[in-house]
């Protein structure tokens, strides 16, 4: 799941600045699940913004709605009429959702209400942890199902570094060292031989560099 | 100073609302500026509803729920306390006095405590200027 | 300009090597560095120049190394993967070699979170092991990481890495050391040793795997200047352990700095007795001028000729 968090109120209020009508669009996907992008949060922020502008002597009209997933053009398309009525959108989607809304409604300003943080899940209710860097070159079979790229502070592939102490990472005593976890896990599986080979430098071309990555479905079950 | 405040009290049906009711039958009076809204549990008062009350011109809002450990839905009152804390932060960001929002706890039998708490809250709101959200309402755009 | 690393030659000839460490200044003049260097001259075989240690911006390690070389000292350039990707590292190394640098120490690098720019983006394109392997291939067969051949002169560095015997289970540390040596590390400088007992066990395992024959191991030592510094290192610096009895000796001393020096001298003589220890690396943090005294008292002076 994509984990996001609310932007500071002042930042959102600042970015919507001169808008007098605003379509506030929640997303029922990931951001709703992590409790920041659902209809409820969208409604609350809309109310707070209305009060904020009224205190400045301005009126802001909002229309709060939601879509199943903002990362799908089909669902985003459902907003057409409301967007036409309002002329500006505050999106509670993740970064992907905001862009899909912006793509679909080219003539309309689209503002992000959230900061999109990472791909993760919750460990205990209300606490999320990053688990995947979306690197496009999964090596989890070699590391006991624990991703060093994501969970090691330096993302190193031949760990642990010399900073680990009592199983914890040098960057913070509350963070477990991913490489210690990997060692322990592989030891428990009796597969420590996986740690012997030197893992070569990574091919980052799969990841961050260059133009957007694209994928094509190889699932033909729907045909 | 605000001689005619509008105060909304969200009162849990099983405790605070019953206490208010009992106060009525005991002829214990509290500030008439208070409008009581019965709710099944304070845990059901969503932040959006409180913000709506302010937006509609409330000068003060209180949420009255059960004593700790006595919530009929186990922890609705605890959740409400958390929300009030979060809402106070929102009020602050908006530039509204956090004194305009409060949560207190009573049991169904505590008619006088309800009266004391509600009256004290109302006195506080009366001492504040009318809500700026409301004040500008009349001006129109 | 000597073509071969002096440090490499001494180690090959079986001398017990002495290296020290200096941190370049936080300004654009080499003078503070040269002052520190003047104190070390003749007392050490090579001097490590740190690469923005603890992620604090300092004068570049390569530039500092060139200054040291001009002052007659042999530098060991430290290179971390924190601030440079593979392109920058290879480019800088070609440059360093062209300027006469022959010794290189490869590190993953301290996390930027501890430095004076915690908002910086950490690069970590390569870890230390990958860097060692890459640098060895620059020298032989003389190709870049991408496989393209190097034109003209190849940089043939004497390549080192670090190891911290005190971070995590010994077994795992030895295994990682093995990976570094497998990647091509020719010398190893360890984290400062205070816990001799554990270090002896570490070395026993190193010998079991025959690693001391494949890479020269220089044990790290640090003279403790005060009780405060000792406590700070123990509590705040990741990967350092200081046993209670070491701390107690400092606490009970009338002159803790003198006790720290004596302790360091004793540690060196203990370390020399351990089979497989090929030298010491003295990290006298902000106390470089004490190094000559330590070297003399440890009976390591004079140094073999360069
Ligand atoms: S301590 Fe472990 S998790 Fe932290 S940077 Fe080092 S190897 Fe990575």
XYZ file of C-alpha atoms and ligand atoms in Angstrom:
678
model
C 0.000 0.000 0.000
C 1.049 3.579 -0.580
C 1.446 5.439 2.673
C 0.812 9.156 2.784
C 0.463 11.845 5.397
C -1.440 15.103 5.574
C 0.402 18.187 4.435
C 0.627 20.985 6.986
C -2.579 22.988 6.988
C -0.841 26.271 6.218
C 0.800 24.776 3.146
C -2.529 23.617 1.726
C -4.222 26.889 2.596
C -1.372 28.731 0.875
C -1.488 26.708 -2.302
C -5.201 27.029 -2.886
C -4.860 30.763 -2.232
C -7.108 32.551 -4.692
C -9.572 29.718 -5.378
C -13.158 30.468 -4.473
C -14.598 27.115 -5.472
C -12.839 23.888 -4.839
C -13.616 20.268 -5.514
C -12.192 18.221 -2.667
C -11.622 14.662 -3.839
C -11.003 11.836 -1.422
C -9.575 8.511 -2.548
C -10.963 5.255 -1.223
C -7.725 3.431 -2.009
C -4.475 3.407 -0.073
C -4.687 6.893 1.361
C -8.081 6.176 2.889
C -6.708 2.990 4.427
C -3.876 4.854 6.070
C -6.391 7.274 7.498
C -5.459 10.477 5.712
C -7.210 10.511 2.366
C -10.738 9.243 2.923
C -13.973 11.175 2.603
C -13.927 11.914 6.300
C -10.519 13.561 6.267
C -11.375 15.367 3.045
C -14.519 16.749 4.664
C -12.636 17.875 7.751
C -9.990 19.686 5.781
C -12.650 21.288 3.596
C -14.418 22.611 6.712
C -11.174 23.896 8.181
C -10.313 25.632 4.918
C -13.727 27.249 4.713
C -13.385 28.598 8.232
C -9.828 29.735 7.513
C -10.889 31.762 4.496
C -13.939 33.151 6.185
C -11.720 34.475 8.960
C -9.807 36.296 6.249
C -13.026 37.769 4.976
C -13.172 35.483 1.975
C -15.632 32.797 1.112
C -14.524 29.408 -0.119
C -17.080 27.007 -1.467
C -16.209 23.388 -1.402
C -17.743 20.276 -2.767
C -16.485 17.086 -1.164
C -16.565 13.869 -3.084
C -14.585 10.687 -3.433
C -13.533 8.145 -6.006
C -12.700 4.487 -5.696
C -9.111 4.980 -6.826
C -7.574 8.136 -8.216
C -4.870 6.108 -9.923
C -7.334 4.845 -12.526
C -8.523 7.062 -15.368
C -11.908 5.400 -15.406
C -12.697 6.390 -11.831
C -11.159 9.821 -12.273
C -13.411 10.335 -15.282
C -16.429 10.196 -12.985
C -15.366 13.578 -11.614
C -15.854 15.425 -14.898
C -19.071 17.233 -14.026
C -18.015 18.215 -10.543
C -14.663 19.466 -11.825
C -16.449 21.575 -14.399
C -18.614 23.078 -11.647
C -15.712 23.908 -9.340
C -12.785 24.743 -11.570
C -10.104 23.594 -9.105
C -9.325 20.306 -7.354
C -7.774 19.440 -4.022
C -6.769 15.799 -4.293
C -6.421 13.365 -1.421
C -4.850 10.790 -3.686
C -1.213 9.794 -3.493
C 1.194 11.402 -5.928
C -0.046 9.030 -8.597
C -3.662 9.987 -8.000
C -2.949 13.716 -8.092
C -1.218 13.286 -11.440
C -3.985 11.199 -12.914
C -6.497 13.853 -11.940
C -4.269 16.553 -13.410
C -3.820 14.525 -16.605
C -7.517 14.088 -17.048
C -8.470 17.726 -16.430
C -5.795 19.660 -18.229
C -7.325 23.112 -17.832
C -7.863 22.896 -14.088
C -5.394 23.468 -11.253
C -4.949 20.367 -9.085
C -3.486 20.637 -5.597
C -2.094 17.822 -3.466
C -3.482 17.602 0.063
C -1.038 14.887 1.078
C 2.621 14.068 1.087
C 3.146 10.632 -0.393
C 5.744 8.857 1.655
C 6.424 5.252 0.800
C 5.197 1.790 -0.044
C 4.589 -0.077 3.142
C 2.060 -1.544 5.433
C 1.052 -1.279 8.998
C 2.809 -3.252 11.645
C 0.434 -2.329 14.413
C -2.744 -0.375 13.923
C -1.888 3.203 13.107
C 1.854 2.700 12.576
C 3.221 2.195 9.088
C 6.534 0.913 7.991
C 8.241 1.233 4.669
C 8.888 -2.126 3.085
C 9.574 -1.561 -0.599
C 11.556 0.975 -2.615
C 9.893 -0.079 -5.846
C 13.321 -0.769 -7.308
C 12.151 -3.014 -10.086
C 14.707 -5.736 -9.385
C 13.487 -7.823 -6.474
C 16.178 -9.804 -4.653
C 14.161 -10.870 -1.651
C 14.851 -14.545 -2.291
C 18.491 -13.844 -1.433
C 17.852 -11.892 1.728
C 15.369 -13.927 3.677
C 12.399 -11.844 2.586
C 13.846 -8.687 4.138
C 14.672 -5.851 1.784
C 18.069 -4.291 2.477
C 17.549 -1.565 -0.064
C 14.542 -0.339 1.853
C 15.306 -1.239 5.401
C 19.036 -0.652 5.650
C 19.686 3.056 6.149
C 22.388 2.939 3.496
C 20.645 0.457 1.244
C 23.796 -1.608 1.038
C 23.828 -5.066 -0.483
C 26.748 -6.581 1.398
C 25.923 -5.724 4.966
C 25.981 -5.099 7.780
C 28.191 -2.038 7.965
C 30.346 -1.326 10.986
C 27.777 0.867 12.638
C 25.473 -1.841 13.899
C 25.342 -2.215 17.649
C 23.283 -4.694 19.602
C 21.313 -5.435 16.474
C 20.352 -1.834 15.940
C 21.168 0.502 13.098
C 23.648 3.313 13.520
C 21.127 5.919 12.413
C 18.887 5.446 15.389
C 18.760 3.135 18.309
C 15.103 2.384 17.723
C 15.672 1.042 14.211
C 16.731 -2.579 13.867
C 19.672 -3.199 11.548
C 18.191 -4.781 8.453
C 21.328 -6.798 7.819
C 21.241 -8.273 11.289
C 17.646 -9.292 10.642
C 18.713 -10.829 7.346
C 21.535 -12.764 8.974
C 19.282 -14.036 11.721
C 16.562 -14.999 9.342
C 18.879 -16.856 6.980
C 20.561 -18.566 9.897
C 17.174 -19.777 11.081
C 16.485 -21.052 7.577
C 19.894 -22.702 7.436
C 20.729 -20.700 4.342
C 23.578 -18.446 5.400
C 25.508 -19.567 2.324
C 23.396 -17.030 0.465
C 25.424 -14.329 2.169
C 28.757 -15.522 0.848
C 28.766 -14.255 -2.721
C 29.588 -10.600 -3.182
C 26.468 -8.927 -4.445
C 27.454 -6.800 -7.413
C 26.554 -3.130 -7.743
C 22.938 -2.607 -8.445
C 21.450 -1.696 -11.746
C 19.776 1.542 -10.842
C 18.520 1.981 -14.360
C 15.524 -0.080 -13.237
C 14.818 2.404 -10.521
C 15.143 6.078 -10.164
C 17.011 7.173 -13.223
C 15.525 8.580 -16.350
C 12.033 8.748 -17.696
C 9.017 7.199 -16.028
C 8.886 3.473 -15.890
C 6.121 1.707 -17.696
C 4.651 -1.716 -17.305
C 2.526 -3.870 -19.520
C 0.175 -6.477 -18.126
C 1.147 -10.034 -18.868
C -2.014 -11.377 -17.289
C -4.335 -12.582 -20.046
C -6.876 -14.213 -17.754
C -9.340 -11.450 -18.482
C -9.297 -11.972 -22.228
C -17.691 39.806 25.997
C -20.492 37.975 24.316
C -23.952 38.456 25.815
C -25.644 36.057 23.422
C -23.383 33.140 22.800
C -24.336 30.047 20.912
C -23.068 26.974 22.630
C -23.460 23.445 21.393
C -23.092 20.545 23.821
C -22.718 17.096 22.323
C -23.910 14.874 25.129
C -23.643 11.113 25.287
C -27.079 9.588 25.648
C -26.144 7.179 28.408
C -24.450 9.625 30.764
C -24.225 13.359 30.100
C -27.574 13.589 28.353
C -29.191 11.648 31.183
C -27.458 13.917 33.691
C -28.793 16.986 31.870
C -32.225 15.418 31.863
C -31.986 14.699 35.573
C -30.887 18.276 36.165
C -34.050 19.341 34.417
C -36.296 17.206 36.598
C -34.404 18.371 39.712
C -34.949 21.966 38.565
C -31.225 22.541 38.589
C -30.726 25.138 35.886
C -27.794 25.766 33.593
C -26.975 28.474 31.056
C -29.809 28.787 28.507
C -27.313 29.589 25.748
C -26.466 25.903 25.646
C -28.138 23.758 23.005
C -27.795 20.106 23.806
C -27.439 17.544 21.062
C -27.946 13.949 22.150
C -25.560 11.460 20.623
C -25.221 7.714 21.173
C -21.610 7.965 22.293
C -18.978 10.708 22.351
C -16.859 8.425 20.217
C -19.341 9.054 17.415
C -18.674 12.801 17.308
C -16.550 13.127 14.246
C -14.202 16.080 13.961
C -16.045 17.236 10.868
C -19.227 17.664 12.930
C -17.465 19.855 15.468
C -15.940 21.945 12.705
C -19.380 22.230 11.129
C -20.753 23.602 14.407
C -18.098 26.301 14.450
C -18.615 26.996 10.790
C -22.355 27.464 11.414
C -21.526 30.058 14.007
C -21.156 28.285 17.346
C -19.158 30.306 19.874
C -18.306 27.251 21.910
C -18.656 23.505 21.679
C -18.395 20.982 24.444
C -18.507 17.243 24.326
C -19.712 15.527 27.466
C -19.209 11.817 27.896
C -18.955 9.026 30.411
C -16.357 8.706 33.133
C -13.226 6.760 32.256
C -13.987 3.046 32.211
C -17.731 3.591 32.007
C -18.217 4.078 28.292
C -21.014 1.841 27.030
C -18.934 1.207 23.955
C -15.798 0.544 25.959
C -13.544 3.313 24.697
C -15.646 5.833 22.807
C -14.954 8.504 25.401
C -11.205 7.933 25.152
C -11.351 8.330 21.424
C -13.352 11.523 21.885
C -10.668 12.910 24.185
C -8.044 12.206 21.540
C -10.148 13.918 18.925
C -10.711 16.966 21.073
C -6.963 17.235 21.498
C -6.492 17.004 17.728
C -9.301 19.472 17.110
C -7.765 21.981 19.478
C -4.669 21.860 17.304
C -6.840 22.573 14.265
C -8.520 25.513 16.018
C -5.133 26.878 16.880
C -4.001 26.688 13.278
C -7.155 28.501 12.246
C -6.529 31.190 14.818
C -9.509 30.317 17.021
C -9.169 30.133 20.800
C -8.846 26.537 21.961
C -10.943 27.563 24.978
C -13.933 27.346 22.663
C -13.789 23.564 22.724
C -13.839 21.297 25.748
C -14.587 17.784 26.776
C -15.770 16.807 30.228
C -16.999 13.612 31.807
C -19.965 12.859 34.085
C -22.097 9.899 35.056
C -25.889 9.746 34.553
C -26.422 10.580 38.225
C -24.213 13.666 38.321
C -26.775 16.349 37.600
C -25.041 19.009 39.658
C -21.609 18.234 38.267
C -23.101 18.547 34.813
C -24.588 21.872 35.780
C -21.286 23.112 37.229
C -19.243 22.054 34.233
C -21.691 23.369 31.666
C -22.143 26.659 33.474
C -18.428 27.188 33.880
C -17.912 26.496 30.191
C -20.680 28.876 29.241
C -19.229 31.577 31.490
C -15.888 31.156 29.725
C -17.523 31.501 26.322
C -19.460 34.558 27.467
C -16.178 36.156 28.496
C -14.745 35.634 25.005
C -15.715 37.797 22.060
C -18.231 36.260 19.669
C -16.650 33.705 17.375
C -14.922 35.500 14.527
C -16.289 32.868 12.190
C -19.758 34.007 13.106
C -18.987 37.681 13.272
C -18.049 37.874 9.661
C -20.992 35.805 8.639
C -23.288 38.768 8.268
C -21.018 40.705 5.978
C -21.594 38.481 2.999
C -19.580 38.483 -0.152
C 57.293 10.372 -7.337
C 57.510 6.822 -6.016
C 55.564 4.497 -8.135
C 54.757 1.957 -5.508
C 53.014 2.495 -2.225
C 55.486 2.633 0.609
C 52.922 1.109 2.922
C 52.449 -1.813 0.563
C 56.173 -2.412 0.366
C 56.691 -2.298 4.147
C 53.878 -4.721 4.747
C 55.124 -7.042 2.072
C 58.597 -6.970 3.607
C 57.096 -7.932 6.929
C 57.591 -4.700 8.858
C 55.105 -3.915 11.584
C 53.362 -0.921 10.037
C 52.249 2.247 11.756
C 49.600 4.457 10.244
C 47.783 7.424 11.702
C 44.777 9.439 10.813
C 44.150 13.130 10.266
C 40.918 14.910 9.594
C 41.242 17.701 7.002
C 40.258 21.187 8.172
C 36.831 22.741 7.841
C 38.246 25.601 5.825
C 39.940 26.285 2.543
C 43.502 26.473 3.850
C 45.755 23.444 4.208
C 47.742 25.032 7.047
C 45.982 23.287 9.934
C 46.481 20.003 8.128
C 50.157 20.662 7.526
C 50.663 21.508 11.189
C 49.220 18.162 12.195
C 51.259 16.475 9.504
C 54.502 18.057 10.693
C 54.053 16.337 14.050
C 53.586 12.947 12.409
C 56.465 13.109 9.981
C 58.954 10.320 10.525
C 56.768 8.586 13.080
C 54.277 6.884 10.809
C 54.491 5.040 7.507
C 51.343 6.503 6.063
C 48.602 8.897 7.062
C 44.901 8.358 6.414
C 42.969 11.406 5.341
C 39.334 11.077 6.195
C 36.593 11.753 3.675
C 34.141 14.118 5.337
C 34.185 11.947 8.405
C 30.884 11.672 10.300
C 29.348 13.396 7.287
C 30.726 16.808 8.203
C 31.962 18.882 5.276
C 35.730 19.226 5.266
C 38.482 19.889 2.780
C 38.488 17.098 0.228
C 40.460 14.003 1.128
C 42.215 13.872 -2.223
C 43.300 17.503 -2.050
C 44.470 16.960 1.521
C 46.409 13.900 0.420
C 48.216 15.929 -2.209
C 49.178 18.505 0.421
C 50.488 15.750 2.653
C 52.471 14.244 -0.150
C 54.081 17.584 -0.877
C 54.993 17.762 2.809
C 56.753 14.417 2.549
C 54.161 12.093 4.050
C 52.543 9.150 2.360
C 48.784 9.566 2.282
C 46.031 6.963 2.412
C 42.981 8.481 0.779
C 39.697 7.476 2.347
C 36.807 7.279 -0.060
C 33.209 6.739 0.966
C 30.219 5.805 -1.121
C 28.003 8.194 0.764
C 28.562 11.262 -1.366
C 29.526 9.897 -4.773
C 28.117 7.494 -7.267
C 30.215 5.105 -9.331
C 30.936 7.729 -11.952
C 32.249 10.269 -9.459
C 34.260 7.694 -7.548
C 36.049 6.377 -10.603
C 36.700 9.860 -11.904
C 38.080 11.059 -8.570
C 40.286 8.000 -8.338
C 41.805 8.567 -11.754
C 42.529 12.084 -10.597
C 43.969 10.981 -7.271
C 46.272 8.486 -8.917
C 47.436 11.080 -11.406
C 48.367 13.280 -8.447
C 50.499 10.552 -6.943
C 48.106 8.984 -4.450
C 48.819 5.260 -4.122
C 46.868 4.076 -1.074
C 43.126 3.951 -0.940
C 40.756 2.973 1.828
C 37.213 2.157 0.754
C 34.319 2.751 3.119
C 30.568 2.712 2.854
C 30.556 5.894 4.935
C 28.827 7.184 8.031
C 25.205 8.008 7.474
C 24.595 11.661 6.627
C 22.141 11.896 9.467
C 24.990 12.519 11.911
C 26.707 15.241 9.986
C 26.193 18.934 9.531
C 23.916 18.392 6.530
C 21.404 15.822 7.725
C 19.041 16.859 4.926
C 21.522 15.693 2.295
C 20.651 12.874 -0.037
C 22.851 9.903 0.721
C 24.174 8.322 -2.436
C 25.295 4.836 -1.385
C 25.413 3.681 -4.977
C 28.184 1.263 -4.029
C 28.944 -0.261 -0.669
C 32.515 -0.658 0.514
C 32.810 -4.201 -0.786
C 31.572 -3.285 -4.225
C 33.921 -0.315 -4.237
C 36.930 -2.457 -3.372
C 36.092 -4.841 -6.194
C 35.644 -1.962 -8.610
C 38.951 -0.331 -7.679
C 40.853 -3.576 -8.062
C 39.450 -3.960 -11.537
C 40.517 -0.426 -12.410
C 44.056 -1.616 -11.739
C 43.764 -5.084 -13.173
C 42.538 -5.893 -15.794
C 42.267 -2.152 -16.181
C 38.647 -1.601 -16.855
C 35.897 0.603 -15.563
C 32.981 -0.876 -13.695
C 30.988 -0.924 -16.914
C 33.624 -3.142 -18.501
C 35.099 -0.539 -20.808
C 38.916 -0.617 -20.906
C 40.891 2.225 -19.388
C 42.983 4.145 -21.882
C 46.569 4.825 -20.987
C 47.756 4.479 -17.418
C 45.690 2.399 -15.036
C 45.328 3.384 -11.421
C 46.949 0.607 -9.419
C 46.042 1.480 -5.888
C 47.041 -0.384 -2.781
C 43.460 -1.012 -1.703
C 42.234 -1.253 1.822
C 38.993 -1.572 3.706
C 37.914 -1.302 7.302
C 36.420 -3.812 9.641
C 34.735 -3.368 12.961
C 35.190 -6.483 15.077
C 32.898 -4.995 17.694
C 29.692 -4.595 15.710
C 27.466 -7.618 15.982
C 28.330 -11.305 16.254
C 31.998 -12.162 15.655
C 31.153 -14.905 13.217
C 29.338 -12.410 11.039
C 32.146 -9.858 11.249
C 34.720 -12.394 10.139
C 32.510 -13.420 7.300
C 32.189 -9.849 6.147
C 35.935 -9.364 6.431
C 36.294 -12.396 4.229
C 34.024 -10.790 1.665
C 36.142 -7.664 1.686
C 39.302 -9.647 1.167
C 37.607 -11.706 -1.484
C 36.640 -8.466 -3.212
C 40.328 -7.621 -3.264
C 41.141 -5.645 -0.117
C 44.897 -5.881 0.438
C 44.956 -4.251 3.836
C 42.422 -3.815 6.589
C 42.287 -1.138 9.252
C 40.067 -2.015 12.157
C 37.867 0.096 14.374
C 39.719 1.130 17.530
C 40.344 -1.751 19.862
C 39.627 -1.293 23.551
C 38.235 -4.735 24.213
C 41.393 -6.789 23.680
C 39.741 -10.013 24.707
C 37.169 -9.782 21.995
C 39.751 -8.682 19.482
C 41.859 -11.755 20.283
C 38.870 -13.970 19.624
C 38.233 -12.107 16.409
C 41.816 -12.645 15.274
C 41.648 -16.322 16.174
C 38.730 -16.678 13.812
C 40.505 -14.605 11.200
C 43.449 -17.019 11.391
C 41.148 -20.016 11.235
C 39.945 -18.743 7.890
C 43.474 -17.849 6.809
C 42.422 -14.273 6.186
C 45.506 -12.737 7.814
C 47.583 -14.235 5.031
C 45.439 -12.768 2.283
C 45.067 -9.267 3.708
C 47.290 -7.299 6.096
C 45.442 -6.378 9.223
C 46.231 -3.141 11.014
C 44.595 -2.932 14.404
C 43.054 0.430 15.254
C 43.959 2.176 18.508
C 42.811 5.460 20.002
C 44.408 7.240 22.955
C 41.643 8.391 25.274
C 42.215 11.955 26.364
C 39.653 12.254 29.105
C 36.924 10.401 30.909
C 34.389 12.508 29.088
C 35.730 11.528 25.722
C 35.761 7.878 26.713
C 32.158 8.029 27.847
C 31.156 9.898 24.734
C 32.782 7.329 22.490
C 31.244 4.486 24.387
C 27.734 5.928 24.432
C 27.453 8.014 21.299
C 29.691 6.569 18.638
C 28.158 3.643 16.829
C 30.272 0.525 16.740
C 32.671 1.290 19.590
C 32.823 -0.654 22.812
C 34.890 0.419 25.794
C 35.086 -2.098 28.631
C 34.436 -0.882 32.173
C 37.965 -1.596 33.364
C 39.395 0.699 30.679
C 37.061 3.444 31.771
C 37.860 2.779 35.420
C 41.585 3.218 34.793
C 40.964 6.631 33.381
C 38.567 7.569 36.129
C 41.008 6.603 38.841
C 43.981 8.330 37.263
C 45.296 11.639 38.560
C 46.129 12.591 34.987
C 43.603 10.856 32.705
C 45.346 12.001 29.522
C 48.632 10.421 30.628
C 46.773 7.270 31.637
C 45.123 7.240 28.227
C 48.486 7.376 26.502
C 49.963 4.627 28.672
C 46.923 2.502 28.020
C 47.314 3.017 24.302
C 51.016 2.065 24.452
C 50.160 -1.093 26.386
C 47.434 -1.950 23.933
C 49.876 -1.662 21.062
C 52.335 -4.018 22.716
C 49.520 -6.495 23.354
C 48.337 -6.183 19.777
C 51.842 -6.842 18.454
C 51.791 -10.207 20.190
C 48.700 -11.322 18.317
C 49.503 -13.442 15.322
C 48.170 -11.908 12.149
C 48.284 -8.282 13.291
C 50.505 -6.600 10.728
C 50.476 -3.115 12.150
C 48.603 -0.479 14.065
C 46.467 2.388 12.920
C 46.504 5.217 15.431
C 43.389 7.352 15.435
C 44.228 10.192 17.785
C 41.121 12.211 17.255
C 41.988 15.931 17.497
C 45.158 14.911 19.330
C 47.546 14.136 16.512
C 50.530 15.685 18.329
C 50.527 12.799 20.807
C 51.255 10.220 18.107
C 55.079 10.576 18.232
C 55.119 9.877 21.965
C 52.962 6.804 21.514
C 55.102 5.510 18.668
C 58.317 6.050 20.638
C 57.037 4.487 23.829
C 55.622 1.544 21.912
C 59.138 0.905 20.619
C 58.130 1.504 17.040
C 60.550 4.358 16.426
C 62.412 4.906 14.170
C 60.339 3.874 11.221
C 61.906 1.973 8.347
C 63.115 4.233 5.566
C 60.634 5.212 2.892
S 23.598 -0.569 10.826
Fe 22.612 -2.105 9.503
S 20.754 -1.119 8.726
Fe 22.034 0.508 9.567
S 23.228 1.264 7.832
Fe 24.488 -0.311 8.794
S 23.952 -2.215 7.742
Fe 22.378 -0.725 7.214
